[in-house]
PDB file of C-alpha atoms in Angstrom:
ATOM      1  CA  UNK A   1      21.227 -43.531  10.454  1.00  0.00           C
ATOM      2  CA  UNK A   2      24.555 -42.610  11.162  1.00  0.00           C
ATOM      3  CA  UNK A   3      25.798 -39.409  13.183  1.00  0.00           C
ATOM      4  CA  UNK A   4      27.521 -38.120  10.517  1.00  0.00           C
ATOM      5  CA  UNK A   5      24.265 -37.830   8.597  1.00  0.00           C
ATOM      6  CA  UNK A   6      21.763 -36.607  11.062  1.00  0.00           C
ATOM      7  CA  UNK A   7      24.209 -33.513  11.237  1.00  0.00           C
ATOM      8  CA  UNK A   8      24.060 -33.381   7.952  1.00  0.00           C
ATOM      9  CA  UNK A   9      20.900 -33.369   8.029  1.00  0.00           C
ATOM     10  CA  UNK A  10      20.656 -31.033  10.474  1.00  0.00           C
ATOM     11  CA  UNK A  11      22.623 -28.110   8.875  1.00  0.00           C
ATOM     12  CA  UNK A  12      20.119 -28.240   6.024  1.00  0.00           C
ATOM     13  CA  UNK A  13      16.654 -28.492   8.232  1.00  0.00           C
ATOM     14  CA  UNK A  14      18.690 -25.277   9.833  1.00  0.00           C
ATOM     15  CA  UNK A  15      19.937 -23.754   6.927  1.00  0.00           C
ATOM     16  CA  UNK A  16      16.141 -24.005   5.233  1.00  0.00           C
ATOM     17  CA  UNK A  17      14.642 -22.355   8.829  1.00  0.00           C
ATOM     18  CA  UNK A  18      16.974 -19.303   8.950  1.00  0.00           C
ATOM     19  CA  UNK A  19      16.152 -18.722   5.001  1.00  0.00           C
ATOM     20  CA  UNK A  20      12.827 -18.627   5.735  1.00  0.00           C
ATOM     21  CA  UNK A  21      13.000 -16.384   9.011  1.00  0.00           C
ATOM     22  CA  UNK A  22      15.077 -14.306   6.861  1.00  0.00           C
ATOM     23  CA  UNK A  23      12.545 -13.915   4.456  1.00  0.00           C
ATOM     24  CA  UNK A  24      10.008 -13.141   6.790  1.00  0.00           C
ATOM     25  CA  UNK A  25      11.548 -10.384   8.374  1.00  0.00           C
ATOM     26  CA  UNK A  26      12.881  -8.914   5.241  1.00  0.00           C
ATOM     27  CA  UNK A  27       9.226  -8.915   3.789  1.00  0.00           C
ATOM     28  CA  UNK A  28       7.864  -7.436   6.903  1.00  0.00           C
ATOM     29  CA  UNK A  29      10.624  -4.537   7.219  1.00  0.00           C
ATOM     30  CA  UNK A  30      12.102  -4.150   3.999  1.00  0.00           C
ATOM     31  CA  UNK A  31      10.470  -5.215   0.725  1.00  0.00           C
ATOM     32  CA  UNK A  32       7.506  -7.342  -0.117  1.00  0.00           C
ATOM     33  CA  UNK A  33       5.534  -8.617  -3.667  1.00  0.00           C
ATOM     34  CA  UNK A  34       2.278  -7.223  -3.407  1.00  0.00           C
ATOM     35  CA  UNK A  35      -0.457  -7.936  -6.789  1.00  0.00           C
ATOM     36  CA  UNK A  36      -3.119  -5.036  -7.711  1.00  0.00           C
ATOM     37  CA  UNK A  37      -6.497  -6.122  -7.298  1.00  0.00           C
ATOM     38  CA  UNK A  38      -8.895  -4.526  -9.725  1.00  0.00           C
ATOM     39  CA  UNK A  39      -9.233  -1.471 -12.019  1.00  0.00           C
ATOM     40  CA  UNK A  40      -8.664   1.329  -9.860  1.00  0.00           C
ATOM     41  CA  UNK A  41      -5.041   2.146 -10.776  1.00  0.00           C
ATOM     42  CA  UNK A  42      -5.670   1.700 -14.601  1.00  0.00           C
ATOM     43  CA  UNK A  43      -3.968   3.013 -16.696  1.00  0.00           C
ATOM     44  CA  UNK A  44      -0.731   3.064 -14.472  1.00  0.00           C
ATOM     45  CA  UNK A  45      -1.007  -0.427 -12.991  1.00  0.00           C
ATOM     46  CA  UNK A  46      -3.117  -3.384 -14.093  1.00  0.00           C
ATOM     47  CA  UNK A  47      -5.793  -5.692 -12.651  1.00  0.00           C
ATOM     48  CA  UNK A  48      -3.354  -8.358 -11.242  1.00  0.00           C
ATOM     49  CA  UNK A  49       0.009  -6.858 -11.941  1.00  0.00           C
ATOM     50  CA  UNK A  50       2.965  -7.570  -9.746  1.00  0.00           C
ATOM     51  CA  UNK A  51       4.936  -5.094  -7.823  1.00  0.00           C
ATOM     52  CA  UNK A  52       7.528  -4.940  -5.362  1.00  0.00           C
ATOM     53  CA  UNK A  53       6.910  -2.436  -2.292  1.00  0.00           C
ATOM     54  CA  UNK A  54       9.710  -0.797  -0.395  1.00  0.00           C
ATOM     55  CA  UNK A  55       8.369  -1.249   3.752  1.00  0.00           C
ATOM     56  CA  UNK A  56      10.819   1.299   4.930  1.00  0.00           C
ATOM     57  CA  UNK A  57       8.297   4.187   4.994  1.00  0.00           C
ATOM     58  CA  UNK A  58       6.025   1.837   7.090  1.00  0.00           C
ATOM     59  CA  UNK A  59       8.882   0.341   9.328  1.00  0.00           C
ATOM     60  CA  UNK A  60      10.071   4.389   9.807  1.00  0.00           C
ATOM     61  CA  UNK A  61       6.661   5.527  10.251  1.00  0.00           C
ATOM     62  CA  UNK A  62       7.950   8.248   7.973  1.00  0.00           C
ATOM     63  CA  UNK A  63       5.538  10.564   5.155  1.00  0.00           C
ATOM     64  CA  UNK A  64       5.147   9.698   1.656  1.00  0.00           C
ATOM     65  CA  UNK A  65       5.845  12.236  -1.226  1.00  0.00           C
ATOM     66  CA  UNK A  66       3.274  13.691  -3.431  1.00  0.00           C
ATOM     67  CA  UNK A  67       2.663  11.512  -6.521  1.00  0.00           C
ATOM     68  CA  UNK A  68       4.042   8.178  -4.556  1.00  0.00           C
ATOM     69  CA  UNK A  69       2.110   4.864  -5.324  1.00  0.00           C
ATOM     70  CA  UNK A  70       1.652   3.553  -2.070  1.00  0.00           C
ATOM     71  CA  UNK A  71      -0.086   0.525  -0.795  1.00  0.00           C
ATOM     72  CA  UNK A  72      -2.501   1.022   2.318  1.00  0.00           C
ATOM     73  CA  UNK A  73      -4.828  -0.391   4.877  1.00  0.00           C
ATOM     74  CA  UNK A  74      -8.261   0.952   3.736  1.00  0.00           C
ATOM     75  CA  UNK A  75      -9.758   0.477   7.655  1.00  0.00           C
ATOM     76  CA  UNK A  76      -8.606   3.674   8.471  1.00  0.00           C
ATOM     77  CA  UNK A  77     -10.839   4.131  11.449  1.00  0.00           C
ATOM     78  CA  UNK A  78      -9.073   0.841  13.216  1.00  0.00           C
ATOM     79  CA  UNK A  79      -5.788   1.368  14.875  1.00  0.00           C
ATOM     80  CA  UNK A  80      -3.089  -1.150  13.323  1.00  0.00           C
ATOM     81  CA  UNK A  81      -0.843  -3.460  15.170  1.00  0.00           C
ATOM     82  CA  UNK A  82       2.307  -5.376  14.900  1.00  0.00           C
ATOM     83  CA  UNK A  83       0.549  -8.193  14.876  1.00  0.00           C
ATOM     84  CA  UNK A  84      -1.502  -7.096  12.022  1.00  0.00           C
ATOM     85  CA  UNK A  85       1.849  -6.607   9.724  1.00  0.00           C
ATOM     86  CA  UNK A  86       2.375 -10.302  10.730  1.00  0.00           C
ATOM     87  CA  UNK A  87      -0.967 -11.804   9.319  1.00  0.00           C
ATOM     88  CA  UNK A  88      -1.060  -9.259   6.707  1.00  0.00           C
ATOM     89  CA  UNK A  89       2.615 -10.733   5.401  1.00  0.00           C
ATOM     90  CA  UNK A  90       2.312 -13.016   2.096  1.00  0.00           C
ATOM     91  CA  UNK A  91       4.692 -15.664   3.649  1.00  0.00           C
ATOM     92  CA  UNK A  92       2.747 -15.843   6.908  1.00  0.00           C
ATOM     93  CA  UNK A  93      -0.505 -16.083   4.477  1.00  0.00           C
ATOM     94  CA  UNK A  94       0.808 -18.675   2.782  1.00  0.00           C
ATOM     95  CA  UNK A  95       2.305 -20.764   5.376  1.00  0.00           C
ATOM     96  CA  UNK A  96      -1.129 -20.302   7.291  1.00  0.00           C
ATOM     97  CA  UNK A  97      -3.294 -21.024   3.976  1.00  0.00           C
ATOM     98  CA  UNK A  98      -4.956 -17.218   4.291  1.00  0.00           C
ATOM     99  CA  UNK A  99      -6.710 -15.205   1.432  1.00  0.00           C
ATOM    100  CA  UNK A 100      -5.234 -12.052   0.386  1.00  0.00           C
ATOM    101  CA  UNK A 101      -6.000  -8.717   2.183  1.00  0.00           C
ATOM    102  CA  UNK A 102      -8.693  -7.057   0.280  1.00  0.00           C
ATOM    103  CA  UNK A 103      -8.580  -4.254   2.580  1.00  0.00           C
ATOM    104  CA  UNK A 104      -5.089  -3.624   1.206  1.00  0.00           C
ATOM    105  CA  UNK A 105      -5.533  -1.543  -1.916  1.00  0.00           C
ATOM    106  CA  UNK A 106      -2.596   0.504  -3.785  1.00  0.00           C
ATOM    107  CA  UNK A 107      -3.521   4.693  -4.341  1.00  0.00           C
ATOM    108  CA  UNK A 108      -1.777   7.488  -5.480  1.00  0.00           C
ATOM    109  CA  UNK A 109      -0.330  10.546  -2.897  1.00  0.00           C
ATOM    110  CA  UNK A 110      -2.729  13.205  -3.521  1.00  0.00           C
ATOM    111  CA  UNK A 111      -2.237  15.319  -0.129  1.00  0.00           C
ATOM    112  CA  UNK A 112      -0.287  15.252   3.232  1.00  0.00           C
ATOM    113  CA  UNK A 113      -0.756  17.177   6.491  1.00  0.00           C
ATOM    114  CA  UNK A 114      -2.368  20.291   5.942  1.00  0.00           C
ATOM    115  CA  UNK A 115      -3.186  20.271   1.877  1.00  0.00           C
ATOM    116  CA  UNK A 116      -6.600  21.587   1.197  1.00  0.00           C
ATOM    117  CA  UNK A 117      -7.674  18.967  -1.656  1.00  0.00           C
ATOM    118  CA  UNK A 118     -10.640  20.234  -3.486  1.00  0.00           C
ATOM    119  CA  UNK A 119     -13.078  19.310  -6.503  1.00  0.00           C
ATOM    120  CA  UNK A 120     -14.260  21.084  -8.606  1.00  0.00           C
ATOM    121  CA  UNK A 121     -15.730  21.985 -11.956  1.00  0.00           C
ATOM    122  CA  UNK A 122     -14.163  18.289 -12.675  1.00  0.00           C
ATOM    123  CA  UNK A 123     -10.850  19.142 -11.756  1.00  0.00           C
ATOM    124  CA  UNK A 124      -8.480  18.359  -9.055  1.00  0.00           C
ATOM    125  CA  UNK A 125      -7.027  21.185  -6.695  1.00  0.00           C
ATOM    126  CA  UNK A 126      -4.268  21.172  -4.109  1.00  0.00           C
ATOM    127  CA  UNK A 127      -3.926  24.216  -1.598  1.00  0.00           C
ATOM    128  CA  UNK A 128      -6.085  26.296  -4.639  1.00  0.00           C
ATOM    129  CA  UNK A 129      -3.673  24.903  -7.543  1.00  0.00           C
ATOM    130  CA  UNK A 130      -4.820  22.504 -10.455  1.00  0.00           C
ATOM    131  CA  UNK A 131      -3.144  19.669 -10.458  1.00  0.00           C
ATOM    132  CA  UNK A 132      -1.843  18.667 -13.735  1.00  0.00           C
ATOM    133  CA  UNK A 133      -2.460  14.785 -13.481  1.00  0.00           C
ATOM    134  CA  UNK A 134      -1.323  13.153 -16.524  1.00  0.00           C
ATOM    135  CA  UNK A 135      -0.980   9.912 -15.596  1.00  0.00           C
ATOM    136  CA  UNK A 136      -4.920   9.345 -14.841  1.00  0.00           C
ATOM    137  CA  UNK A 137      -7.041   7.351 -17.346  1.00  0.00           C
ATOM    138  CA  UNK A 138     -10.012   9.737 -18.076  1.00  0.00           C
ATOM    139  CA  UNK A 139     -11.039  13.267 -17.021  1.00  0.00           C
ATOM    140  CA  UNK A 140     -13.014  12.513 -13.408  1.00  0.00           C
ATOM    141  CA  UNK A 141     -17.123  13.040 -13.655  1.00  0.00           C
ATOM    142  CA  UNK A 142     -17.374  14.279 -10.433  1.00  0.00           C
ATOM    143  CA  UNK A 143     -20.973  13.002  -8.879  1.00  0.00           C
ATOM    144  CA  UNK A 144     -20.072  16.789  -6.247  1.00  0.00           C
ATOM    145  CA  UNK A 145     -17.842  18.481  -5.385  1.00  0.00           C
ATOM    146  CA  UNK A 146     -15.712  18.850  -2.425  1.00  0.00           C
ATOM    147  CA  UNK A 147     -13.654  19.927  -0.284  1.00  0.00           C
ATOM    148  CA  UNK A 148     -11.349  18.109   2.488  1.00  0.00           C
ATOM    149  CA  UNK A 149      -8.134  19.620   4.806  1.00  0.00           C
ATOM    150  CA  UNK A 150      -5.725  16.528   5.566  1.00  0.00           C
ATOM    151  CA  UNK A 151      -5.191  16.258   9.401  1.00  0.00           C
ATOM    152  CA  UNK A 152      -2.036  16.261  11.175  1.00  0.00           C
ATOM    153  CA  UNK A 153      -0.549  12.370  10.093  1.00  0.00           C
ATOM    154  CA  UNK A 154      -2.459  11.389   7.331  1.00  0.00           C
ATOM    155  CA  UNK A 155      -2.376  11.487   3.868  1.00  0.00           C
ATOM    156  CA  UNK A 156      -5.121  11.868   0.912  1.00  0.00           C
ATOM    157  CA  UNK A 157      -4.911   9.244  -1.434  1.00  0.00           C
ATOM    158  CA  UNK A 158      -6.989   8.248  -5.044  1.00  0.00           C
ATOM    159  CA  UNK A 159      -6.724   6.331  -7.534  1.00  0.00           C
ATOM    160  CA  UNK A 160      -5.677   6.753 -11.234  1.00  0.00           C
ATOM    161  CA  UNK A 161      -9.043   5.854 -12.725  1.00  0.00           C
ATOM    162  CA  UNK A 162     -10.544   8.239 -10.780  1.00  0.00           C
ATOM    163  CA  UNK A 163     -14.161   7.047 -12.261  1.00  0.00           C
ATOM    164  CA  UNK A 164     -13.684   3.801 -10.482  1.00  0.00           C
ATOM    165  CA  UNK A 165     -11.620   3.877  -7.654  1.00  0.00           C
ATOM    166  CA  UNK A 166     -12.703   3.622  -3.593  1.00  0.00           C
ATOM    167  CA  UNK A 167     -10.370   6.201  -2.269  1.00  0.00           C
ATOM    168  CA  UNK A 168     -10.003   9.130  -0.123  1.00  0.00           C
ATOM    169  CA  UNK A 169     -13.712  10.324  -1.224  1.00  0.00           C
ATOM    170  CA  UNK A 170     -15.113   7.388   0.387  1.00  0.00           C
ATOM    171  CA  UNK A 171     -13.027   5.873   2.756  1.00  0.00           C
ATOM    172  CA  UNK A 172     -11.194   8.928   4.202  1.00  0.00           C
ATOM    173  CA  UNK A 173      -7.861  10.476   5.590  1.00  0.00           C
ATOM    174  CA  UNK A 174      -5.272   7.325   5.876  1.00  0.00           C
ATOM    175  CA  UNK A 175      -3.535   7.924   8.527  1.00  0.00           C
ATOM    176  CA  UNK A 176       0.510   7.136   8.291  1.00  0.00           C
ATOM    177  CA  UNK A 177       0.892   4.131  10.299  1.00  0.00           C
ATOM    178  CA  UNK A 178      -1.856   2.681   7.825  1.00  0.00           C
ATOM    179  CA  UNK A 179       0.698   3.282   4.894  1.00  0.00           C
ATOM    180  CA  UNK A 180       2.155   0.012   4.314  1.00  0.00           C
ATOM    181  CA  UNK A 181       5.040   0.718   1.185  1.00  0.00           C
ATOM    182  CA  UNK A 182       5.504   2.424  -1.257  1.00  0.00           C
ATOM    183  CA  UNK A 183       5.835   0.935  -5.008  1.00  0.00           C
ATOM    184  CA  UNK A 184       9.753   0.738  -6.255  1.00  0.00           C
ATOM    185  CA  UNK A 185       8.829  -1.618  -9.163  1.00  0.00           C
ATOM    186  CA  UNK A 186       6.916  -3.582 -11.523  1.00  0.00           C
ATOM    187  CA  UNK A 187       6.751  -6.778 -13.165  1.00  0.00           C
TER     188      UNK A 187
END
């Protein structure tokens, strides 16, 4: 092999490794394809619909707004890492032949810091004011009622099929650093 074409060679083994550390790093700070897993988001988003998630509210650390789609990581009593928005990253799953997250499920902004968030008489209250939720799938049959004040740096999240979704109810406050993007679109 001649000189001439191991640099050519070369420039495209380098060009093809700073793509894909560009890639990384803009899926890890910036925007990343995520696909809904399961029902819980119906009739808004689909059992294994694509969407594209901004990452600036996680890279920021900053709050999402009320009504926001927002993807998080449901072990809320764990503190997260760097590290774990490196394994959690599709490329890094793919080049490392990982499953998906299934701790990573995409909720709806119910409450922030401070909101009272009740239930009752099968409606949905924020800081004593019905909600008016039109883009859930059914009217909620509340199992009880209740009552929960968001903490300082979390948020309250649920579903849109409020009749089958694991959300806020069960799993708890998220806190912010567990917010990992927020949806910007579908496809």
């Amino acid at each position: 092999m001649s000189g001439k074409a191991a640099k050519e060679i070369w420039s495209w083994v380098r060009s093809i490794i700073l793509a894909f550390i560009l890639a990384f790093l803009t899926s890890i700070f910036l925007i990343q394809p995520y696909k809904v897993e399961g029902h819980s988001m119906d009739p808004t988003l689909h059992d294994q619909e694509r969407i594209m998630v901004s990452k600036l509210s996680h890279t920021f650390d900053y709050e999402p707004d009320y009504g926001d789609i927002v993807i998080i990581d449901s072990r809320v009593e764990r503190k997260r890492s760097f590290t774990d928005d490196i394994s959690e990253n599709a490329l890094y799953q793919l080049v490392s032949h990982q499953k998906q997250n299934s701790f990573l499920y995409v909720k709806r902004v119910i409450g922030k810091p401070g909101d009272v968030i009740e239930l009752k008489n099968q409606k949905l209250y924020r800081n004593g004011e019905l909600l008016k939720e039109t883009y859930i799938k059914e009217p909620m049959v509340v199992m009880a009622e209740g009552k929960w004040t968001v903490p300082k740096d979390h948020i309250f999240v649920m579903g849109d099929n409020r009749n089958n979704s694991r959300d806020s109810r069960e799993i708890g406050f998220v806190p912010i650093d567990h917010v990992l993007g927020k949806k910007v679109l579908g496809f």
